Amino acid sequence: MKKTVTTLADGRELIYYDSADDTVRDAVDPRPLDAVSTSSEIRRDPLLGDSVAIASHRQGRTYHPPADECPLCPSREGRHSEIPDTEYDVAVFENRFPSLAGDSGRCEVVCFTSDHDVSFAGLSEEQAALVLEAWTDRTADLAELPQVAQVFCFENRGAEIGVTLGHPHGQIYGYPFVTPRTEQMFRSMESHRAGTGRNLFDDVVARELADGERVVLEGEHWVAFVPYAAHWPYEVHLHPRRRVPDLRELDEAARTEFPQVYLELLRRFDRIFGPGEPPTPYISAWHQAPFRAPGREEFALHLELFTIRRTSGKLKFLAGSESGMNVFINDVPPEAAAQRLREVASE
Ligand SMILES: [Zn+2]
C-alpha cells in the first residue's frame, strides 16, 4: 500500500491510498476555491447531557448532483472534482461541509473507488482490503490530534438513508468527545465487570455462538450475528474473534479475512428482500474505543450493519416511541432476521 498526502486548492488535506507501491500522485487541484469557512459549534443539552453539533454552513452542501457533476469522481479535462487525479484506488479528503471542524473535531470523506456506478458490495476483495487499510490509517492519524477523542468510520448507503451523493463513499468523524452510545457501552461493560469479573463483549459473543440461532456467518477470525435485542429490522454485529479495542490492533489474519466476510454480508443484505427490489439501504458503523478513555483495552472493536427497510418498499421510521423516548420497536424478530440472512448466502 502506498499513501500520498497532498492538499486541495483551499488547503484541505487529500490522501491517496494505492495498492501499487510505485503509484505517483502529483495532480494539482486547479479550482479557484475560497478557504473553507465553517461555523460548527458543539452545544451541550442540559437535560440529556449530550452534545449537538450546530452546523448551519451545511445547508449549502452539494445535494444530489447529476452524475456528470459528481464531486467524488476523478477529475477529467474541463471538469474538476474533489480528486484532482484522473483515477484513484481509495481517496480520503477533509469534508468541505464538515459537521465537525477545527477545535470541534474533524470530518473526512472516504471514496471507496473511482468507479461511480459500483457499490461497496461490488468491490473486489483487494479493493475492500485497501479501504480497511485506509480506515485503519485514518484512525491512527486522527489519534494524534489532541482535539479528537474518538474516531467513527461509517458508510450511509442509499437515498432512503439521506445520502446526497450517489458515488460509493463513506465518512470518518473525529469527535471531540466520547459519544453517548460509546459512553453507554462503557457503563454496561464496567458494571458487567464489577458483577461477574468478566468482559461483557466476550460474554455476548460467547452467548451468541453457544446459542447459534442468531449467528449469520462464522469465519476463522470473524463472527457475525443478529444481536438478541436488535433495534433494527435487519441488524448484524461483526466481531473479530480476538478482541481488540480499535482497528489499529487487528492482526494480519483478521485483516486478511475481513474483505471476504464483509463483502459476503453486504451482498446478503442486497438479497434480503428478494430479486427486483432496489439495493438495500444500510448504515455500516465501526465502533472503536475512544483514545484516552480509562478501560479502553476492555472495549471490543466491532462493526454494526443495519438497514432501515423492514419489508419490501417499506421503511422503518424513527417515530414517536423511538424519537420521543428512545424506545425501539422492532417488527422483525432477530431470530427470523438471522434465518433470512443465512438463507440468502452466496453458496
Ligand atoms: Zn462519482
Coordinates of N, CA and C and ligand atoms in Angstrom, one line a residue, residues 66-74 79 81 88 113-117 165-168, ligand 1:
P66 N -26.2 15.9 -10.6 CA -26.2 14.9 -11.7 C -24.9 14.1 -11.7
A67 N -24.9 12.9 -12.3 CA -23.7 12.0 -12.2 C -22.5 12.7 -12.9
D68 N -22.7 13.5 -14.0 CA -21.6 14.1 -14.6 C -21.0 15.3 -13.8
E69 N -21.6 15.6 -12.7 CA -21.1 16.7 -11.9 C -20.6 16.1 -10.5
C70 N -20.5 14.8 -10.4 CA -20.2 14.2 -9.2 C -18.8 14.7 -8.6
P71 N -18.8 15.2 -7.4 CA -17.6 15.8 -6.8 C -16.6 14.7 -6.4
L72 N -17.0 13.4 -6.4 CA -16.2 12.3 -5.9 C -15.6 11.5 -7.1
C73 N -16.1 11.8 -8.3 CA -15.5 11.1 -9.4 C -14.1 11.7 -9.7
P74 N -13.2 11.0 -10.3 CA -11.9 11.6 -10.6 C -12.1 12.8 -11.6
R79 N -13.4 19.3 -16.3 CA -14.4 19.0 -15.2 C -13.6 18.6 -13.9
S81 N -13.0 17.9 -10.0 CA -13.8 17.4 -8.8 C -12.9 17.6 -7.6
Y88 N -8.3 6.9 -9.3 CA -7.6 6.6 -8.0 C -8.1 5.2 -7.5
T113 N -13.8 3.9 -4.4 CA -13.3 3.6 -5.7 C -13.6 4.7 -6.6
S114 N -12.9 4.9 -7.7 CA -13.2 5.9 -8.7 C -14.4 5.6 -9.6
D115 N -14.8 4.4 -9.5 CA -16.0 3.9 -10.3 C -17.3 4.4 -9.7
H116 N -18.0 5.3 -10.4 CA -19.2 5.9 -9.8 C -20.3 5.0 -9.6
D117 N -20.4 3.9 -10.4 CA -21.6 3.1 -10.5 C -21.5 1.8 -9.7
L165 N -25.0 12.0 -2.2 CA -24.1 11.8 -3.4 C -24.2 10.3 -3.7
G166 N -24.4 9.9 -5.0 CA -24.5 8.5 -5.4 C -23.2 7.8 -5.4
H167 N -22.1 8.5 -5.5 CA -20.8 7.8 -5.6 C -20.5 7.0 -4.4
P168 N -19.9 5.7 -4.6 CA -19.6 4.9 -3.4 C -18.6 5.6 -2.4
Ligands
ZN1 ZN -18.9 9.8 -8.9

